């Protein structure tokens, strides 16, 4: 992690990558459980801040995506934190339902073992 | 998040991006606090699994990076989880010291406000 001055400033200067995206980790505001990881472009971040509901950029669909727009499982944003080099966001959310498209609370429901994956999530 | 079959398999098939990297979120095994986010290439992931110590690929230095090699603040890996589409890892770690290069426990020590950033971390 480069020491780039971004780590001391109190100016919010998110560093979008060459594709114009920043990684957003969504954690449950209740207990910090990591629910999902997605990406925001400038518009998605702006909409998230303005509406208080998480918006992302879908890389596969190449479109703006309001989380929960079809499923109803929206994510209400409590707080956004930024990391030292301002290239990653930590979004604390109150989820309206399962965050994962599989219907599970979290996208991280499998553990890596020596031989493959093992289910651990609910 | 595309529904791509990766979400049901028990085979570990990490999806590295076009740069050969996968995002790794490191959380404290003790309480789930998000400590830092970095990237692994295939070699870093392999070394992490083999040694039990977190290794990353530094995009800025363009080199393999054993976390804590110079600072001593290594991250012992308790468990690795993978998300539904297998393009992100959640690494539960026991940190030997501060995870952030600034000396803070976590890289996420600033909150986004309406006007900028506000310090919240220890």
mmCIF file of C-alpha atoms in Angstrom, chain B residues 9 18 29 45 62 66 71 75:
data_model
loop_
_atom_site.group_PDB
_atom_site.id
_atom_site.type_symbol
_atom_site.label_atom_id
_atom_site.label_comp_id
_atom_site.label_asym_id
_atom_site.label_seq_id
_atom_site.Cartn_x
_atom_site.Cartn_y
_atom_site.Cartn_z
ATOM 1 C CA UNK B 9 -19.980 -25.457 -6.848
ATOM 2 C CA UNK B 18 -7.726 -9.396 -16.288
ATOM 3 C CA UNK B 29 -10.784 -13.270 13.398
ATOM 4 C CA UNK B 45 -2.851 -16.921 -2.759
ATOM 5 C CA UNK B 62 4.505 -4.537 -8.816
ATOM 6 C CA UNK B 66 4.453 -10.806 2.491
ATOM 7 C CA UNK B 71 7.022 -4.145 9.957
ATOM 8 C CA UNK B 75 -1.400 -11.663 9.521
#
